[in-house]
Amino acid sequence: AQSVTQLGSHVSVSEGALVLLRCNYSSSVPPYLFWYVQYPNQGLQLLLKYTTGATLVKGINGFEAEFKKSETSFHLTKPSAHMSDAAEYFCAVSGGAAGNKLTFGGGTRVLVKP
Amino acid sequence: EPEVTQTPSHQVTQMGQEVILRCVPISNHLYFYWYRQILGQKVEFLVSFYNNEISEKSEIFDDQFSVERPDGSNFTLKIRSTKLEDSAMYFCASRDTSGSWDEQFFGPGTRLTVL
């Protein structure tokens, strides 16, 4: 079984400040990890993913995440927040069987203050 | 750019009525999924579908739910007798390969309101 915990359902940052969204996972098999973003009235869009190899993963819109196996974490960061980053962010895990489902965390809503 | 589409965007129905939510996955994709998100809660997996059959389903996906790919392009979720607790946003997703490492592409969702 797999599970994901996102610490903090809401995060408020100032424009230009660091964005840090926390994600911890539990998986009995080597995990594949994803961050999705959801803008208002839109579907989920992939920001980045970790499969194998380099543990620091870069995604779209200046986001990156680091896979830390020892900490079972996959935190998402962006050095400088932009107003357009206001959205809800979901961490997800999959792995194991082919065609496997995604298991999502509870989501973190990001508010960017001018 | 290819995208997953869903109709309708919002569906209001009376408790006990049947609803069909429709999705058009990306055309060369082979794996299809339905997820739902009750307001304020996590996105939850409902069912995955491959080669015209269900490959996995969650505990939520009971006998009231069914899926179908009737014509090679649409992928539908039917709820036979809706309950108040079925009110949620329903997302369709598709993927072109079997690999769990690959991205699932999501549609914009259908908001189902059961009165």
mmCIF file of C-alpha atoms in Angstrom:
data_model
loop_
_atom_site.group_PDB
_atom_site.id
_atom_site.type_symbol
_atom_site.label_atom_id
_atom_site.label_comp_id
_atom_site.label_asym_id
_atom_site.label_seq_id
_atom_site.Cartn_x
_atom_site.Cartn_y
_atom_site.Cartn_z
ATOM 1 C CA ALA A 1 0.000 0.000 0.000
ATOM 2 C CA GLN A 2 1.113 3.540 -0.670
ATOM 3 C CA SER A 3 0.273 6.820 1.013
ATOM 4 C CA VAL A 4 1.237 10.484 0.791
ATOM 5 C CA THR A 5 1.189 13.177 3.436
ATOM 6 C CA GLN A 6 1.429 16.849 2.595
ATOM 7 C CA LEU A 7 2.219 19.025 5.561
ATOM 8 C CA GLY A 8 0.159 22.190 5.521
ATOM 9 C CA SER A 9 -3.108 22.487 3.640
ATOM 10 C CA HIS A 10 -2.488 26.208 3.056
ATOM 11 C CA VAL A 11 0.738 28.115 2.530
ATOM 12 C CA SER A 12 1.030 31.874 2.162
ATOM 13 C CA VAL A 13 4.161 33.388 0.637
ATOM 14 C CA SER A 14 5.162 36.837 -0.484
ATOM 15 C CA GLU A 15 5.961 37.469 -4.117
ATOM 16 C CA GLY A 16 9.667 36.839 -4.614
ATOM 17 C CA ALA A 17 10.007 34.629 -1.536
ATOM 18 C CA LEU A 18 10.897 30.947 -1.433
ATOM 19 C CA VAL A 19 8.104 28.463 -1.942
ATOM 20 C CA LEU A 20 8.497 25.204 0.004
ATOM 21 C CA LEU A 21 5.809 22.536 -0.087
ATOM 22 C CA ARG A 22 6.392 19.391 1.930
ATOM 23 C CA CYS A 23 5.565 15.862 0.848
ATOM 24 C CA ASN A 24 6.301 12.601 2.613
ATOM 25 C CA TYR A 25 5.379 9.236 1.194
ATOM 26 C CA SER A 26 5.086 5.630 2.233
ATOM 27 C CA SER A 27 5.628 2.848 -0.268
ATOM 28 C CA SER A 28 6.492 -0.833 -0.068
ATOM 29 C CA VAL A 29 8.012 -0.731 -3.555
ATOM 30 C CA PRO A 30 10.402 1.752 -5.152
ATOM 31 C CA PRO A 31 8.221 4.816 -5.612
ATOM 32 C CA TYR A 32 7.624 7.002 -8.569
ATOM 33 C CA LEU A 33 6.806 10.486 -7.316
ATOM 34 C CA PHE A 34 4.911 13.306 -8.943
ATOM 35 C CA TRP A 35 3.881 16.866 -8.254
ATOM 36 C CA TYR A 36 0.747 18.129 -9.960
ATOM 37 C CA VAL A 37 -0.659 21.663 -9.948
ATOM 38 C CA GLN A 38 -4.307 22.606 -10.224
ATOM 39 C CA TYR A 39 -5.286 26.113 -11.220
ATOM 40 C CA PRO A 40 -8.860 27.260 -10.553
ATOM 41 C CA ASN A 41 -11.411 25.474 -12.719
ATOM 42 C CA GLN A 42 -8.739 23.425 -14.461
ATOM 43 C CA GLY A 43 -7.506 19.862 -14.353
ATOM 44 C CA LEU A 44 -4.319 18.572 -12.813
ATOM 45 C CA GLN A 45 -1.139 19.461 -14.667
ATOM 46 C CA LEU A 46 2.161 17.701 -14.131
ATOM 47 C CA LEU A 47 4.892 19.920 -12.669
ATOM 48 C CA LEU A 48 7.621 17.309 -12.379
ATOM 49 C CA LYS A 49 8.288 13.684 -11.599
ATOM 50 C CA TYR A 50 10.944 11.440 -10.114
ATOM 51 C CA THR A 51 11.413 7.969 -11.526
ATOM 52 C CA THR A 52 15.047 6.871 -11.209
ATOM 53 C CA GLY A 53 18.463 8.486 -11.447
ATOM 54 C CA ALA A 54 19.159 12.040 -10.369
ATOM 55 C CA THR A 55 17.381 12.802 -7.143
ATOM 56 C CA LEU A 56 17.030 16.527 -7.846
ATOM 57 C CA VAL A 57 14.328 16.941 -10.435
ATOM 58 C CA LYS A 58 13.546 20.129 -12.298
ATOM 59 C CA GLY A 59 10.099 20.861 -13.625
ATOM 60 C CA ILE A 60 8.117 23.539 -15.329
ATOM 61 C CA ASN A 61 7.695 27.117 -14.124
ATOM 62 C CA GLY A 62 10.953 27.086 -12.146
ATOM 63 C CA PHE A 63 9.909 24.377 -9.678
ATOM 64 C CA GLU A 64 12.170 21.604 -8.509
ATOM 65 C CA ALA A 65 11.953 18.744 -6.043
ATOM 66 C CA GLU A 66 14.440 16.478 -4.345
ATOM 67 C CA PHE A 67 13.860 12.800 -3.667
ATOM 68 C CA LYS A 68 15.309 11.801 -0.307
ATOM 69 C CA LYS A 69 14.887 8.091 0.246
ATOM 70 C CA SER A 70 16.246 8.173 3.800
ATOM 71 C CA GLU A 71 13.625 10.746 4.752
ATOM 72 C CA THR A 72 10.891 9.355 2.477
ATOM 73 C CA SER A 73 10.375 12.889 1.256
ATOM 74 C CA PHE A 74 9.839 14.675 -2.034
ATOM 75 C CA HIS A 75 9.564 18.370 -1.134
ATOM 76 C CA LEU A 76 8.768 20.926 -3.827
ATOM 77 C CA THR A 77 10.565 24.261 -3.979
ATOM 78 C CA LYS A 78 10.736 27.398 -6.070
ATOM 79 C CA PRO A 79 13.300 30.072 -5.212
ATOM 80 C CA SER A 80 11.117 33.058 -6.021
ATOM 81 C CA ALA A 81 7.324 32.999 -5.952
ATOM 82 C CA HIS A 82 5.299 34.675 -8.656
ATOM 83 C CA MET A 83 1.671 35.724 -8.466
ATOM 84 C CA SER A 84 0.884 33.119 -11.123
ATOM 85 C CA ASP A 85 2.013 30.358 -8.736
ATOM 86 C CA ALA A 86 -1.195 30.732 -6.737
ATOM 87 C CA ALA A 87 -2.821 27.312 -7.115
ATOM 88 C CA GLU A 88 -3.284 23.998 -5.370
ATOM 89 C CA TYR A 89 -0.402 21.556 -5.455
ATOM 90 C CA PHE A 90 -0.689 17.792 -5.128
ATOM 91 C CA CYS A 91 2.041 15.290 -4.408
ATOM 92 C CA ALA A 92 1.369 11.759 -5.672
ATOM 93 C CA VAL A 93 3.047 8.367 -5.678
ATOM 94 C CA SER A 94 2.749 5.316 -7.889
ATOM 95 C CA GLY A 95 4.770 2.170 -8.363
ATOM 96 C CA GLY A 96 4.661 -1.548 -8.634
ATOM 97 C CA ALA A 97 2.242 -3.031 -11.109
ATOM 98 C CA ALA A 98 1.943 -1.765 -14.632
ATOM 99 C CA GLY A 99 -0.780 0.783 -15.169
ATOM 100 C CA ASN A 100 -0.715 1.502 -11.489
ATOM 101 C CA LYS A 101 -2.905 4.199 -10.012
ATOM 102 C CA LEU A 102 -1.741 7.449 -8.467
ATOM 103 C CA THR A 103 -2.154 7.921 -4.731
ATOM 104 C CA PHE A 104 -2.459 11.596 -3.836
ATOM 105 C CA GLY A 105 -1.725 13.690 -0.823
ATOM 106 C CA GLY A 106 -4.292 16.069 0.531
ATOM 107 C CA GLY A 107 -3.022 19.039 -1.451
ATOM 108 C CA THR A 108 -1.534 22.377 -0.453
ATOM 109 C CA ARG A 109 -3.158 25.604 -1.530
ATOM 110 C CA VAL A 110 -0.612 28.349 -2.182
ATOM 111 C CA LEU A 111 -1.509 31.997 -1.757
ATOM 112 C CA VAL A 112 0.965 34.563 -3.090
ATOM 113 C CA LYS A 113 0.867 38.009 -1.517
ATOM 114 C CA PRO A 114 2.065 41.036 -3.461
ATOM 115 C CA GLU B 1 -1.457 19.976 -27.884
ATOM 116 C CA PRO B 2 -3.580 16.901 -27.240
ATOM 117 C CA GLU B 3 -5.690 17.049 -24.123
ATOM 118 C CA VAL B 4 -8.241 15.056 -22.177
ATOM 119 C CA THR B 5 -11.725 16.534 -22.339
ATOM 120 C CA GLN B 6 -14.704 15.925 -20.071
ATOM 121 C CA THR B 7 -18.396 16.698 -20.373
ATOM 122 C CA PRO B 8 -20.388 18.120 -18.816
ATOM 123 C CA SER B 9 -18.372 20.507 -16.697
ATOM 124 C CA HIS B 10 -21.138 20.558 -14.097
ATOM 125 C CA GLN B 11 -23.969 18.088 -13.570
ATOM 126 C CA VAL B 12 -26.778 18.505 -11.089
ATOM 127 C CA THR B 13 -28.996 15.510 -10.382
ATOM 128 C CA GLN B 14 -31.530 14.242 -7.913
ATOM 129 C CA MET B 15 -30.657 11.486 -5.485
ATOM 130 C CA GLY B 16 -31.449 8.087 -6.971
ATOM 131 C CA GLN B 17 -31.017 9.207 -10.569
ATOM 132 C CA GLU B 18 -28.484 7.719 -12.957
ATOM 133 C CA VAL B 19 -25.704 9.895 -14.311
ATOM 134 C CA ILE B 20 -23.136 9.325 -17.011
ATOM 135 C CA LEU B 21 -19.941 11.319 -17.012
ATOM 136 C CA ARG B 22 -18.087 11.435 -20.279
ATOM 137 C CA CYS B 23 -14.420 11.677 -21.109
ATOM 138 C CA VAL B 24 -12.462 11.738 -24.336
ATOM 139 C CA PRO B 25 -8.911 10.584 -23.559
ATOM 140 C CA ILE B 26 -5.917 11.497 -25.684
ATOM 141 C CA SER B 27 -6.257 9.498 -28.880
ATOM 142 C CA ASN B 28 -3.224 7.178 -28.738
ATOM 143 C CA HIS B 29 -3.503 6.464 -25.027
ATOM 144 C CA LEU B 30 -4.219 2.970 -23.789
ATOM 145 C CA TYR B 31 -4.778 3.315 -20.050
ATOM 146 C CA PHE B 32 -7.723 5.187 -18.616
ATOM 147 C CA TYR B 33 -8.604 6.234 -15.119
ATOM 148 C CA TRP B 34 -11.319 7.882 -13.048
ATOM 149 C CA TYR B 35 -10.566 9.750 -9.857
ATOM 150 C CA ARG B 36 -12.812 11.834 -7.648
ATOM 151 C CA GLN B 37 -12.311 14.641 -5.185
ATOM 152 C CA ILE B 38 -14.946 15.353 -2.591
ATOM 153 C CA LEU B 39 -14.845 19.004 -1.587
ATOM 154 C CA GLY B 40 -12.037 19.593 0.874
ATOM 155 C CA GLN B 41 -10.697 16.052 0.602
ATOM 156 C CA LYS B 42 -7.991 14.162 -1.272
ATOM 157 C CA VAL B 43 -8.121 13.148 -4.896
ATOM 158 C CA GLU B 44 -9.066 9.455 -4.707
ATOM 159 C CA PHE B 45 -8.586 6.702 -7.263
ATOM 160 C CA LEU B 46 -11.759 5.007 -8.454
ATOM 161 C CA VAL B 47 -10.875 2.702 -11.333
ATOM 162 C CA SER B 48 -8.370 1.962 -14.065
ATOM 163 C CA PHE B 49 -9.240 0.485 -17.438
ATOM 164 C CA TYR B 50 -7.105 -1.197 -20.075
ATOM 165 C CA ASN B 51 -7.814 -3.381 -23.079
ATOM 166 C CA ASN B 52 -11.553 -3.008 -22.575
ATOM 167 C CA GLU B 53 -11.611 -4.230 -19.043
ATOM 168 C CA ILE B 54 -11.145 -2.946 -15.515
ATOM 169 C CA SER B 55 -7.570 -3.510 -14.361
ATOM 170 C CA GLU B 56 -7.966 -2.175 -10.843
ATOM 171 C CA LYS B 57 -10.704 -0.616 -8.748
ATOM 172 C CA SER B 58 -10.913 0.900 -5.320
ATOM 173 C CA GLU B 59 -13.307 0.149 -2.485
ATOM 174 C CA ILE B 60 -15.284 3.210 -3.512
ATOM 175 C CA PHE B 61 -16.050 1.670 -6.904
ATOM 176 C CA ASP B 62 -18.955 -0.528 -5.835
ATOM 177 C CA ASP B 63 -21.779 -2.045 -7.871
ATOM 178 C CA GLN B 64 -23.341 1.385 -8.378
ATOM 179 C CA PHE B 65 -20.429 2.377 -10.583
ATOM 180 C CA SER B 66 -19.505 1.144 -14.028
ATOM 181 C CA VAL B 67 -17.158 2.203 -16.805
ATOM 182 C CA GLU B 68 -17.285 1.708 -20.506
ATOM 183 C CA ARG B 69 -15.418 2.603 -23.657
ATOM 184 C CA PRO B 70 -18.333 2.379 -26.037
ATOM 185 C CA ASP B 71 -16.841 3.595 -29.297
ATOM 186 C CA GLY B 72 -13.061 3.685 -29.130
ATOM 187 C CA SER B 73 -12.893 7.353 -28.256
ATOM 188 C CA ASN B 74 -15.196 8.019 -25.311
ATOM 189 C CA PHE B 75 -14.630 6.682 -21.817
ATOM 190 C CA THR B 76 -17.641 6.906 -19.527
ATOM 191 C CA LEU B 77 -18.356 6.595 -15.836
ATOM 192 C CA LYS B 78 -21.904 5.660 -14.900
ATOM 193 C CA ILE B 79 -23.394 5.956 -11.459
ATOM 194 C CA ARG B 80 -26.647 3.985 -11.417
ATOM 195 C CA SER B 81 -28.402 5.436 -8.410
ATOM 196 C CA THR B 82 -26.713 8.538 -7.109
ATOM 197 C CA LYS B 83 -26.372 9.297 -3.415
ATOM 198 C CA LEU B 84 -25.711 12.585 -1.697
ATOM 199 C CA GLU B 85 -22.185 11.424 -0.887
ATOM 200 C CA ASP B 86 -21.426 11.002 -4.594
ATOM 201 C CA SER B 87 -21.250 14.791 -4.876
ATOM 202 C CA ALA B 88 -17.672 15.470 -5.925
ATOM 203 C CA MET B 89 -15.398 16.543 -8.743
ATOM 204 C CA TYR B 90 -14.713 13.603 -11.039
ATOM 205 C CA PHE B 91 -11.492 13.561 -13.031
ATOM 206 C CA CYS B 92 -10.698 11.398 -16.001
ATOM 207 C CA ALA B 93 -7.076 10.643 -16.864
ATOM 208 C CA SER B 94 -5.230 8.723 -19.535
ATOM 209 C CA ARG B 95 -1.730 7.406 -20.170
ATOM 210 C CA ASP B 96 -0.111 5.961 -23.245
ATOM 211 C CA THR B 97 2.101 3.307 -21.695
ATOM 212 C CA SER B 98 1.975 0.753 -18.955
ATOM 213 C CA GLY B 99 4.771 2.302 -16.970
ATOM 214 C CA SER B 100 3.924 3.572 -13.522
ATOM 215 C CA TRP B 101 6.656 6.135 -14.075
ATOM 216 C CA ASP B 102 4.753 7.794 -16.846
ATOM 217 C CA GLU B 103 2.570 10.844 -16.569
ATOM 218 C CA GLN B 104 -1.175 10.568 -16.418
ATOM 219 C CA PHE B 105 -2.906 13.366 -18.301
ATOM 220 C CA PHE B 106 -5.956 14.740 -16.531
ATOM 221 C CA GLY B 107 -9.110 16.318 -17.832
ATOM 222 C CA PRO B 108 -10.618 19.460 -16.298
ATOM 223 C CA GLY B 109 -13.168 17.482 -14.299
ATOM 224 C CA THR B 110 -16.931 17.232 -13.975
ATOM 225 C CA ARG B 111 -18.482 18.655 -10.859
ATOM 226 C CA LEU B 112 -21.353 16.391 -9.810
ATOM 227 C CA THR B 113 -23.907 17.777 -7.396
ATOM 228 C CA VAL B 114 -26.485 15.355 -6.001
ATOM 229 C CA LEU B 115 -29.508 16.990 -4.384
#
